[in-house]
Amino acid sequence: MASYSNAFKKGLKAAKNAVRAKAEIDAVFKDLESDILKDTDGNVKISRREVDVDENDDYLVYLGVANAKRSTRVMAIAAENPKISNGPVKLLARWSQDPRGYPCKIDLGDIEYISQDRDALQENLARMLANPVVGEKLAAFTELQPEQSVA
Amino acid sequence: MADSRTQSLRIAWWNSRLAPKGKASSDSTIWKRASAVIAALIKRYRIDLLAIGEVAEGQLQRIVTESCLEGFRVHESTGRDGRLQFETGLLYRSALFRIIKHKPILSFHGSKRNIVGNRIDLQISRSGELFYLFVSHWSMRRTIPKNDPRRLKLGDFLRSDVNELLSDRRSPPNIILLGDYNDEPFDTSISECLFATRDRRLAQKNGRLLYNPFWRHLGEPEPHGGATAPAGYPGTAYHRSGDETCWRTVDQIIFSSAFVEGGNWQLNEALTSILQLEGHFDDITHSKAVFDHFPVIATVERKEQRDGELQQRI
């Protein structure tokens, strides 16, 4: 016979663990955000948010339209200049997270990092920042003046 | 007949031992014989896409040049990143495909790290159709034991990337996973974490399942007591010190359900097997054997083009 009591307790424990893991991940991103804001005199803010991207449309290719693209909205780690209202937002990496918090995924397009705990997440965010493509995107923001925009 | 080469594709995986742990072998016998196997796969078996494990930087290009494998291009995922050793590569017929994207998938847990696989997105030059390839060479069981949670996670993470492709597409995606998993089709990481089933009928009904044709290649290829001497071996890899078996089917090619139902390309399972190349692997069980893995091959065909022509190509 099913033990509802045990399952219920297990569910509560899992929910508690998930809340703790998500708070831990939020704290890692908070640290990242404040460090980068500080390093760039407030010109670059890095956060998790939804971003629109173009990607291959397999369905149209399947129907015979070569190289078809479609626009889609994805969860991302993105950069923006908070001093510019409605300024450009640049996708640095795609982001996804398990409902339990970990594992979470940083997808740079040419490499994907899966983090199973806080140490791994911190290390992988550092790897992301050290990536030359990401560096190039961030450099554009650091040179950006409030009246300019990123191409 | 219109260009028949674009109507069928032959895919293979081989753990070559050219560079165990990413370090190029200094044994000239291995180099010579591995080059001969690769040349035979391409010239005699007309493989269009050959994924190779245990290779070091530059080795595949050298084989292409020295063996005159015209029309083949090399894609490498080799080199070292900290404690991670990348050692896989791809040889592909450049007139048939182009690589549009590739990325290694890496998992980190504290100071432990593992390579889950390499995703390579290929586009068929003629039709524009996309094939999503996941090439993996998972850690050996001496490093990560059977059913260790880390091994199961490798299956989970690979599955997670497959899920993204499945949930993101309006048409059934052409996904092919191949490699040396150091786990067999029945092991939890492959059967339950990756959802690679033996049940073709179920994979035809449920588009989220993967179909693993290598369930058919687990045991002795011939029944005992037949009139002829036994031909072939019961697996893809030989482990001299195995307790309950010396043979394991750890090299596999696994397909998304599109290849068994609904997709433009269909798996031809009759042409999917372990390739015990005559003359190259006679001594695999010998104590001084050069290789310990056989190549595995698979064929996919455009649905409207299953006319027996392929049978003649073998």
Short mmCIF file of C-alpha atoms in Angstrom, two decimals:
data_model
loop_
_atom_site.label_atom_id
_atom_site.label_comp_id
_atom_site.label_asym_id
_atom_site.label_seq_id
_atom_site.Cartn_x
_atom_site.Cartn_y
_atom_site.Cartn_z
CA MET A 1 0.00 0.00 0.00
CA ALA A 2 1.23 3.47 -0.84
CA SER A 3 2.63 5.45 2.05
CA TYR A 4 1.14 8.91 1.45
CA SER A 5 2.60 10.21 4.66
CA ASN A 6 6.16 9.33 3.63
CA ALA A 7 5.64 10.67 0.11
CA PHE A 8 4.22 13.88 1.52
CA LYS A 9 7.24 14.35 3.81
CA LYS A 10 9.58 13.56 0.92
CA GLY A 11 7.84 16.18 -1.24
CA LEU A 12 8.14 18.82 1.46
CA LYS A 13 11.83 18.05 1.89
CA ALA A 14 12.42 18.21 -1.88
CA ALA A 15 10.61 21.56 -2.07
CA LYS A 16 12.70 22.91 0.79
CA ASN A 17 15.91 21.75 -0.91
CA ALA A 18 14.81 23.33 -4.19
CA VAL A 19 14.09 26.66 -2.48
CA ARG A 20 17.53 26.54 -0.86
CA ALA A 21 19.29 25.65 -4.15
CA LYS A 22 17.47 28.39 -6.09
CA ALA A 23 18.34 30.97 -3.42
CA GLU A 24 21.97 29.86 -3.65
CA ILE A 25 21.92 30.29 -7.44
CA ASP A 26 20.26 33.72 -7.09
CA ALA A 27 23.01 34.74 -4.66
CA VAL A 28 25.73 33.67 -7.13
CA PHE A 29 24.14 35.84 -9.82
CA LYS A 30 23.73 38.73 -7.39
CA ASP A 31 27.48 38.58 -6.69
CA LEU A 32 28.24 38.40 -10.40
CA GLU A 33 26.01 41.39 -11.10
CA SER A 34 27.53 43.55 -8.39
CA ASP A 35 31.14 42.62 -9.27
CA ILE A 36 30.68 43.49 -12.95
CA LEU A 37 28.77 46.72 -12.19
CA LYS A 38 31.62 47.73 -9.92
CA ASP A 39 34.32 46.79 -12.47
CA THR A 40 32.60 48.77 -15.25
CA ASP A 41 31.62 51.89 -13.28
CA GLY A 42 28.00 50.84 -13.55
CA ASN A 43 28.03 50.45 -17.35
CA VAL A 44 27.40 46.69 -17.56
CA LYS A 45 24.73 44.73 -15.78
CA ILE A 46 24.61 40.96 -16.19
CA SER A 47 21.40 39.17 -15.30
CA ARG A 48 19.12 36.30 -16.25
CA ARG A 49 16.23 37.35 -18.48
CA GLU A 50 14.30 36.39 -21.60
CA VAL A 51 15.83 37.39 -24.94
CA ASP A 52 14.60 37.03 -28.54
CA VAL A 53 16.89 35.03 -30.87
CA ASP A 54 16.80 33.80 -34.48
CA GLU A 55 17.40 30.10 -35.03
CA ASN A 56 17.11 27.44 -37.72
CA ASP A 57 13.52 26.43 -38.43
CA ASP A 58 13.71 22.67 -38.99
CA TYR A 59 10.03 22.50 -39.81
CA LEU A 60 10.29 24.84 -42.78
CA VAL A 61 13.51 23.09 -43.86
CA TYR A 62 11.57 19.79 -43.59
CA LEU A 63 8.92 21.30 -45.88
CA GLY A 64 11.60 22.30 -48.36
CA VAL A 65 12.51 25.88 -47.45
CA ALA A 66 16.29 25.89 -47.28
CA ASN A 67 17.99 27.77 -44.42
CA ALA A 68 14.70 28.95 -42.93
CA LYS A 69 14.95 30.87 -39.64
CA ARG A 70 12.44 31.73 -36.96
CA SER A 71 12.45 34.06 -34.02
CA THR A 72 12.06 32.55 -30.60
CA ARG A 73 12.27 33.73 -27.01
CA VAL A 74 14.79 32.02 -24.76
CA MET A 75 15.98 32.32 -21.18
CA ALA A 76 19.46 33.79 -21.18
CA ILE A 77 22.30 35.31 -19.26
CA ALA A 78 22.29 38.76 -20.81
CA ALA A 79 24.15 42.05 -20.56
CA GLU A 80 22.85 45.58 -20.77
CA ASN A 81 23.91 49.08 -19.86
CA PRO A 82 21.62 50.11 -16.99
CA LYS A 83 22.40 53.78 -17.60
CA ILE A 84 20.60 53.63 -20.95
CA SER A 85 16.86 53.24 -20.67
CA ASN A 86 15.45 50.80 -23.28
CA GLY A 87 19.02 50.20 -24.43
CA PRO A 88 20.20 47.07 -26.21
CA VAL A 89 20.32 43.72 -24.46
CA LYS A 90 23.00 41.25 -25.57
CA LEU A 91 22.68 37.52 -25.08
CA LEU A 92 25.85 36.14 -23.54
CA ALA A 93 24.66 32.55 -23.08
CA ARG A 94 21.47 30.57 -22.99
CA TRP A 95 20.43 29.60 -19.49
CA SER A 96 18.30 26.76 -18.19
CA GLN A 97 17.73 25.47 -14.72
CA ASP A 98 16.22 22.32 -13.27
CA PRO A 99 13.06 22.87 -11.18
CA ARG A 100 15.18 21.64 -8.25
CA GLY A 101 17.74 24.38 -8.87
CA TYR A 102 20.61 22.17 -9.96
CA PRO A 103 21.72 21.13 -12.49
CA CYS A 104 21.77 24.37 -14.44
CA LYS A 105 23.09 24.92 -17.89
CA ILE A 106 25.13 27.69 -19.50
CA ASP A 107 25.10 27.29 -23.28
CA LEU A 108 27.56 29.52 -25.09
CA GLY A 109 26.70 28.10 -28.50
CA ASP A 110 30.12 26.58 -29.05
CA ILE A 111 30.36 24.99 -25.60
CA GLU A 112 27.90 23.97 -22.92
CA TYR A 113 28.60 23.90 -19.19
CA ILE A 114 26.38 21.93 -16.82
CA SER A 115 26.75 22.89 -13.16
CA GLN A 116 25.67 20.53 -10.41
CA ASP A 117 26.53 22.71 -7.43
CA ARG A 118 27.54 26.24 -6.44
CA ASP A 119 31.27 25.78 -6.91
CA ALA A 120 30.70 24.45 -10.42
CA LEU A 121 28.32 27.33 -11.24
CA GLN A 122 30.81 29.93 -10.05
CA GLU A 123 33.58 28.30 -12.04
CA ASN A 124 31.46 28.07 -15.16
CA LEU A 125 30.31 31.70 -14.94
CA ALA A 126 33.99 32.67 -14.73
CA ARG A 127 34.64 30.49 -17.81
CA MET A 128 31.78 32.28 -19.57
CA LEU A 129 33.23 35.72 -18.77
CA ALA A 130 36.68 34.62 -19.97
CA ASN A 131 35.27 33.45 -23.31
CA PRO A 132 36.54 35.73 -26.11
CA VAL A 133 33.13 36.06 -27.79
CA VAL A 134 31.51 37.07 -24.51
CA GLY A 135 34.44 39.41 -23.82
CA GLU A 136 33.87 41.12 -27.14
CA LYS A 137 30.20 41.67 -26.38
CA LEU A 138 30.98 43.07 -22.95
CA ALA A 139 33.74 45.30 -24.32
CA ALA A 140 31.18 46.96 -26.59
CA PHE A 141 29.17 47.90 -23.51
CA THR A 142 32.09 49.26 -21.57
CA GLU A 143 32.85 51.64 -24.45
CA LEU A 144 29.22 52.63 -24.84
CA GLN A 145 28.14 56.14 -23.92
CA PRO A 146 24.55 56.83 -22.80
CA GLU A 147 23.66 58.42 -26.17
CA GLN A 148 25.17 55.55 -28.21
CA SER A 149 23.84 52.08 -28.92
CA VAL A 150 25.43 48.69 -29.50
CA ALA A 151 25.27 47.46 -33.10
CA MET B 1 19.28 7.52 -61.15
CA ALA B 2 19.51 10.88 -59.47
CA ASP B 3 22.54 11.19 -57.24
CA SER B 4 22.07 8.09 -55.13
CA ARG B 5 24.72 9.10 -52.59
CA THR B 6 22.43 11.74 -51.13
CA GLN B 7 19.65 9.14 -50.74
CA SER B 8 21.45 6.92 -48.28
CA LEU B 9 23.95 7.70 -45.59
CA ARG B 10 26.32 5.33 -43.88
CA ILE B 11 27.42 6.24 -40.42
CA ALA B 12 30.07 4.58 -38.29
CA TRP B 13 31.77 4.88 -34.93
CA TRP B 14 35.09 3.35 -33.96
CA ASN B 15 37.14 3.63 -30.80
CA SER B 16 40.49 3.50 -32.57
CA ARG B 17 43.12 3.46 -29.82
CA LEU B 18 45.20 5.85 -31.91
CA ALA B 19 45.61 8.06 -28.87
CA PRO B 20 44.57 6.46 -25.56
CA LYS B 21 43.78 9.24 -23.06
CA GLY B 22 44.42 11.74 -25.85
CA LYS B 23 48.12 10.95 -26.13
CA ALA B 24 49.18 9.82 -29.60
CA SER B 25 50.40 6.24 -29.48
CA SER B 26 54.06 5.85 -30.33
CA ASP B 27 53.44 2.30 -31.55
CA SER B 28 53.84 2.38 -35.33
CA THR B 29 51.88 -0.87 -35.66
CA ILE B 30 48.81 0.79 -34.17
CA TRP B 31 49.19 3.74 -36.51
CA LYS B 32 49.59 1.57 -39.58
CA ARG B 33 46.75 -0.79 -38.77
CA ALA B 34 44.35 1.90 -37.57
CA SER B 35 44.96 3.85 -40.78
CA ALA B 36 44.19 0.70 -42.74
CA VAL B 37 40.93 0.14 -40.82
CA ILE B 38 39.81 3.72 -41.41
CA ALA B 39 40.70 3.53 -45.09
CA ALA B 40 38.78 0.22 -45.39
CA LEU B 41 35.73 1.71 -43.67
CA ILE B 42 35.66 4.58 -46.12
CA LYS B 43 36.75 2.89 -49.33
CA ARG B 44 35.33 -0.61 -48.95
CA TYR B 45 32.29 0.06 -46.78
CA ARG B 46 31.64 3.51 -48.22
CA ILE B 47 31.09 5.21 -44.89
CA ASP B 48 29.96 8.80 -45.34
CA LEU B 49 30.35 9.88 -41.75
CA LEU B 50 32.88 8.27 -39.43
CA ALA B 51 33.14 9.33 -35.80
CA ILE B 52 36.32 8.18 -34.10
CA GLY B 53 37.35 7.92 -30.48
CA GLU B 54 40.81 8.05 -28.91
CA VAL B 55 42.43 10.32 -31.47
CA ALA B 56 44.86 13.19 -31.00
CA GLU B 57 45.11 16.47 -32.85
CA GLY B 58 46.23 16.14 -36.47
CA GLN B 59 45.99 12.34 -36.66
CA LEU B 60 42.81 12.23 -38.74
CA GLN B 61 44.07 14.81 -41.23
CA ARG B 62 47.25 12.80 -41.61
CA ILE B 63 45.24 9.65 -42.33
CA VAL B 64 43.09 11.50 -44.89
CA THR B 65 46.25 12.66 -46.66
CA GLU B 66 48.29 9.46 -46.42
CA SER B 67 45.39 7.17 -47.33
CA CYS B 68 44.21 9.49 -50.13
CA LEU B 69 40.67 9.75 -48.74
CA GLU B 70 39.55 12.23 -51.34
CA GLY B 71 36.45 14.28 -50.65
CA PHE B 72 36.68 13.82 -46.88
CA ARG B 73 36.97 16.59 -44.38
CA VAL B 74 38.06 16.36 -40.74
CA HIS B 75 36.38 17.84 -37.69
CA GLU B 76 38.31 17.41 -34.45
CA SER B 77 37.41 17.76 -30.84
CA THR B 78 40.84 17.11 -29.37
CA GLY B 79 43.19 18.70 -26.87
CA ARG B 80 43.12 19.32 -23.16
CA ASP B 81 41.21 21.81 -21.02
CA GLY B 82 42.49 21.45 -17.47
CA ARG B 83 41.68 17.89 -16.47
CA LEU B 84 39.33 17.35 -19.39
CA GLN B 85 40.77 15.40 -22.28
CA PHE B 86 38.98 15.76 -25.62
CA GLU B 87 39.77 12.88 -27.98
CA THR B 88 37.08 12.42 -30.61
CA GLY B 89 36.94 13.38 -34.26
CA LEU B 90 34.80 13.13 -37.34
CA LEU B 91 35.58 12.30 -40.94
CA TYR B 92 32.79 13.27 -43.31
CA ARG B 93 32.14 13.42 -47.00
CA SER B 94 32.28 17.15 -47.66
CA ALA B 95 30.05 17.02 -50.73
CA LEU B 96 27.25 15.55 -48.64
CA PHE B 97 27.38 17.55 -45.41
CA ARG B 98 28.50 20.74 -43.89
CA ILE B 99 28.91 21.32 -40.19
CA ILE B 100 26.87 24.30 -39.10
CA LYS B 101 27.44 24.10 -35.37
CA HIS B 102 29.35 22.08 -32.83
CA LYS B 103 29.74 22.22 -29.09
CA PRO B 104 31.19 20.05 -26.38
CA ILE B 105 28.83 19.40 -23.46
CA LEU B 106 30.67 19.39 -20.14
CA SER B 107 29.39 18.61 -16.68
CA PHE B 108 30.91 19.94 -13.46
CA HIS B 109 30.29 18.85 -9.89
CA GLY B 110 32.63 20.53 -7.43
CA SER B 111 36.10 19.64 -8.65
CA LYS B 112 34.85 16.66 -10.71
CA ARG B 113 34.22 17.16 -14.39
CA ASN B 114 33.15 14.99 -17.29
CA ILE B 115 32.61 15.21 -21.00
CA VAL B 116 28.99 14.27 -21.72
CA GLY B 117 29.47 14.42 -25.48
CA ASN B 118 29.95 16.60 -28.50
CA ARG B 119 26.91 17.91 -30.32
CA ILE B 120 27.53 18.42 -34.02
CA ASP B 121 24.79 19.87 -36.23
CA LEU B 122 25.19 18.76 -39.82
CA GLN B 123 23.30 20.06 -42.79
CA ILE B 124 22.70 17.86 -45.82
CA SER B 125 24.13 20.01 -48.59
CA ARG B 126 21.52 19.13 -51.16
CA SER B 127 18.28 19.36 -49.18
CA GLY B 128 19.23 21.61 -46.30
CA GLU B 129 17.92 19.02 -43.82
CA LEU B 130 19.57 18.95 -40.42
CA PHE B 131 21.09 16.00 -38.60
CA TYR B 132 21.93 16.42 -34.93
CA LEU B 133 24.81 14.21 -33.90
CA PHE B 134 25.93 13.53 -30.34
CA VAL B 135 29.34 11.86 -30.23
CA SER B 136 30.33 10.50 -26.82
CA HIS B 137 33.16 8.59 -25.23
CA TRP B 138 32.22 8.18 -21.61
CA SER B 139 34.66 7.38 -18.82
CA MET B 140 35.67 3.78 -18.39
CA ARG B 141 34.24 1.79 -15.52
CA ARG B 142 37.54 1.78 -13.67
CA THR B 143 37.13 5.57 -13.36
CA ILE B 144 33.35 5.70 -12.88
CA PRO B 145 31.94 2.30 -11.84
CA LYS B 146 28.78 0.77 -13.26
CA ASN B 147 25.61 2.45 -11.92
CA ASP B 148 27.63 5.13 -10.10
CA PRO B 149 25.40 8.24 -9.90
CA ARG B 150 27.95 10.12 -12.05
CA ARG B 151 27.46 7.60 -14.85
CA LEU B 152 23.67 7.94 -14.61
CA LYS B 153 24.06 11.72 -14.74
CA LEU B 154 25.91 11.40 -18.05
CA GLY B 155 22.81 9.69 -19.43
CA ASP B 156 20.53 12.32 -17.85
CA PHE B 157 22.54 15.22 -19.28
CA LEU B 158 22.71 13.75 -22.75
CA ARG B 159 18.98 13.17 -22.55
CA SER B 160 18.44 16.77 -21.45
CA ASP B 161 20.07 18.01 -24.67
CA VAL B 162 18.01 15.58 -26.72
CA ASN B 163 14.88 16.85 -24.94
CA GLU B 164 15.69 20.42 -25.94
CA LEU B 165 15.75 19.38 -29.59
CA LEU B 166 12.55 17.36 -29.25
CA SER B 167 10.57 20.07 -27.49
CA ASP B 168 11.82 22.84 -29.69
CA ARG B 169 10.86 21.49 -33.09
CA ARG B 170 7.63 21.29 -35.04
CA SER B 171 8.93 18.40 -37.13
CA PRO B 172 10.55 15.22 -35.80
CA PRO B 173 14.27 16.00 -35.52
CA ASN B 174 16.93 13.68 -36.95
CA ILE B 175 19.00 12.90 -33.88
CA ILE B 176 21.78 10.32 -33.88
CA LEU B 177 23.81 9.46 -30.79
CA LEU B 178 26.93 7.41 -31.25
CA GLY B 179 30.01 6.48 -29.34
CA ASP B 180 31.60 4.28 -26.74
CA TYR B 181 29.47 4.72 -23.62
CA ASN B 182 31.33 2.10 -21.58
CA ASP B 183 27.78 1.04 -20.73
CA GLU B 184 25.63 -1.45 -22.60
CA PRO B 185 22.12 -1.02 -24.03
CA PHE B 186 20.57 -2.55 -20.88
CA ASP B 187 22.51 -0.42 -18.40
CA THR B 188 20.47 2.21 -16.56
CA SER B 189 22.35 5.17 -18.03
CA ILE B 190 21.38 4.14 -21.57
CA SER B 191 18.02 2.42 -21.16
CA GLU B 192 16.44 4.49 -18.38
CA CYS B 193 18.31 7.82 -18.29
CA LEU B 194 18.70 8.25 -22.03
CA PHE B 195 15.45 6.40 -22.82
CA ALA B 196 17.06 4.39 -25.62
CA THR B 197 14.66 1.50 -26.02
CA ARG B 198 14.83 -1.93 -27.59
CA ASP B 199 11.12 -1.65 -28.42
CA ARG B 200 10.86 -0.29 -31.94
CA ARG B 201 7.06 -0.38 -31.87
CA LEU B 202 7.00 1.79 -28.78
CA ALA B 203 9.52 4.21 -30.31
CA GLN B 204 7.24 4.46 -33.35
CA LYS B 205 4.31 5.39 -31.10
CA ASN B 206 6.19 7.64 -28.71
CA GLY B 207 8.26 10.28 -30.46
CA ARG B 208 10.23 11.08 -27.31
CA LEU B 209 11.86 7.66 -27.11
CA LEU B 210 15.13 6.85 -28.82
CA TYR B 211 15.57 3.57 -30.63
CA ASN B 212 18.73 1.58 -29.93
CA PRO B 213 19.33 -1.05 -32.64
CA PHE B 214 22.30 -2.40 -30.70
CA TRP B 215 20.02 -4.35 -28.39
CA ARG B 216 20.14 -6.82 -31.28
CA HIS B 217 23.90 -7.18 -30.94
CA LEU B 218 24.31 -8.25 -27.33
CA GLY B 219 24.98 -11.97 -27.57
CA GLU B 220 26.69 -14.56 -29.69
CA PRO B 221 25.84 -13.88 -33.33
CA GLU B 222 25.34 -17.57 -34.09
CA PRO B 223 23.45 -20.20 -32.06
CA HIS B 224 25.51 -22.93 -30.43
CA GLY B 225 25.42 -26.32 -32.07
CA GLY B 226 25.05 -25.18 -35.64
CA ALA B 227 26.71 -26.95 -38.51
CA THR B 228 29.21 -24.17 -39.17
CA ALA B 229 31.95 -22.86 -36.93
CA PRO B 230 30.93 -19.81 -34.88
CA ALA B 231 31.43 -16.58 -36.77
CA GLY B 232 32.03 -13.30 -35.02
CA TYR B 233 32.09 -12.24 -31.40
CA PRO B 234 29.36 -11.36 -28.87
CA GLY B 235 30.01 -7.64 -28.48
CA THR B 236 31.90 -4.59 -29.68
CA ALA B 237 34.68 -4.47 -27.10
CA TYR B 238 36.93 -7.10 -25.54
CA HIS B 239 37.98 -6.99 -21.90
CA ARG B 240 40.47 -9.72 -21.13
CA SER B 241 39.87 -9.56 -17.38
CA GLY B 242 36.07 -9.63 -17.53
CA ASP B 243 34.52 -11.75 -14.77
CA GLU B 244 31.11 -12.66 -16.13
CA THR B 245 31.91 -11.78 -19.75
CA CYS B 246 34.91 -10.65 -21.75
CA TRP B 247 32.65 -8.99 -24.32
CA ARG B 248 30.54 -5.89 -24.01
CA THR B 249 28.38 -3.98 -26.49
CA VAL B 250 29.50 -0.55 -25.35
CA ASP B 251 29.79 0.99 -28.84
CA GLN B 252 26.36 1.95 -30.10
CA ILE B 253 24.51 4.12 -32.60
CA ILE B 254 21.14 5.29 -31.29
CA PHE B 255 18.38 7.04 -33.25
CA SER B 256 15.53 9.44 -32.57
CA SER B 257 12.11 8.02 -33.35
CA ALA B 258 11.97 10.05 -36.60
CA PHE B 259 14.27 7.38 -38.08
CA VAL B 260 11.77 4.60 -37.38
CA GLU B 261 8.53 6.54 -37.90
CA GLY B 262 7.54 9.71 -39.67
CA GLY B 263 10.87 11.20 -40.67
CA ASN B 264 12.19 11.78 -44.18
CA TRP B 265 15.10 9.47 -43.32
CA GLN B 266 14.61 5.92 -42.14
CA LEU B 267 16.96 3.51 -40.42
CA ASN B 268 17.84 0.44 -42.49
CA GLU B 269 18.43 -1.95 -39.64
CA ALA B 270 19.63 -4.76 -41.91
CA LEU B 271 22.65 -2.57 -42.61
CA THR B 272 23.28 -1.73 -38.97
CA SER B 273 25.81 -3.91 -37.24
CA ILE B 274 29.13 -4.56 -35.55
CA LEU B 275 31.79 -4.64 -38.24
CA GLN B 276 34.31 -7.38 -37.58
CA LEU B 277 36.52 -6.41 -40.50
CA GLU B 278 38.21 -9.47 -41.90
CA GLY B 279 41.97 -9.24 -41.86
CA HIS B 280 42.05 -6.34 -39.42
CA PHE B 281 40.74 -7.83 -36.20
CA ASP B 282 41.82 -11.46 -36.26
CA ASP B 283 43.78 -11.11 -33.08
CA ILE B 284 41.46 -8.96 -30.94
CA THR B 285 41.41 -11.61 -28.19
CA HIS B 286 45.16 -12.14 -28.31
CA SER B 287 47.20 -10.86 -25.38
CA LYS B 288 49.12 -8.56 -27.72
CA ALA B 289 46.05 -7.40 -29.62
CA VAL B 290 46.38 -4.00 -31.27
CA PHE B 291 42.70 -3.06 -30.94
CA ASP B 292 40.03 -3.79 -28.34
CA HIS B 293 36.97 -2.38 -30.13
CA PHE B 294 35.20 -3.19 -33.38
CA PRO B 295 33.61 -0.41 -35.41
CA VAL B 296 29.81 -0.18 -35.45
CA ILE B 297 27.93 0.97 -38.54
CA ALA B 298 24.41 2.09 -39.41
CA THR B 299 22.63 3.13 -42.59
CA VAL B 300 19.81 5.61 -43.01
CA GLU B 301 17.92 6.09 -46.25
CA ARG B 302 15.46 8.54 -47.72
CA LYS B 303 12.09 6.84 -47.39
CA GLU B 304 11.29 6.75 -51.10
CA GLN B 305 14.67 5.29 -52.00
CA ARG B 306 14.77 1.84 -50.40
CA ASP B 307 15.31 -0.03 -53.63
CA GLY B 308 17.94 -2.62 -52.80
CA GLU B 309 20.68 -0.54 -54.32
CA LEU B 310 22.33 -0.33 -50.93
CA GLN B 311 22.56 -4.08 -50.60
CA GLN B 312 24.67 -4.08 -53.73
CA ARG B 313 27.06 -1.53 -52.26
CA ILE B 314 28.24 -3.84 -49.48
#
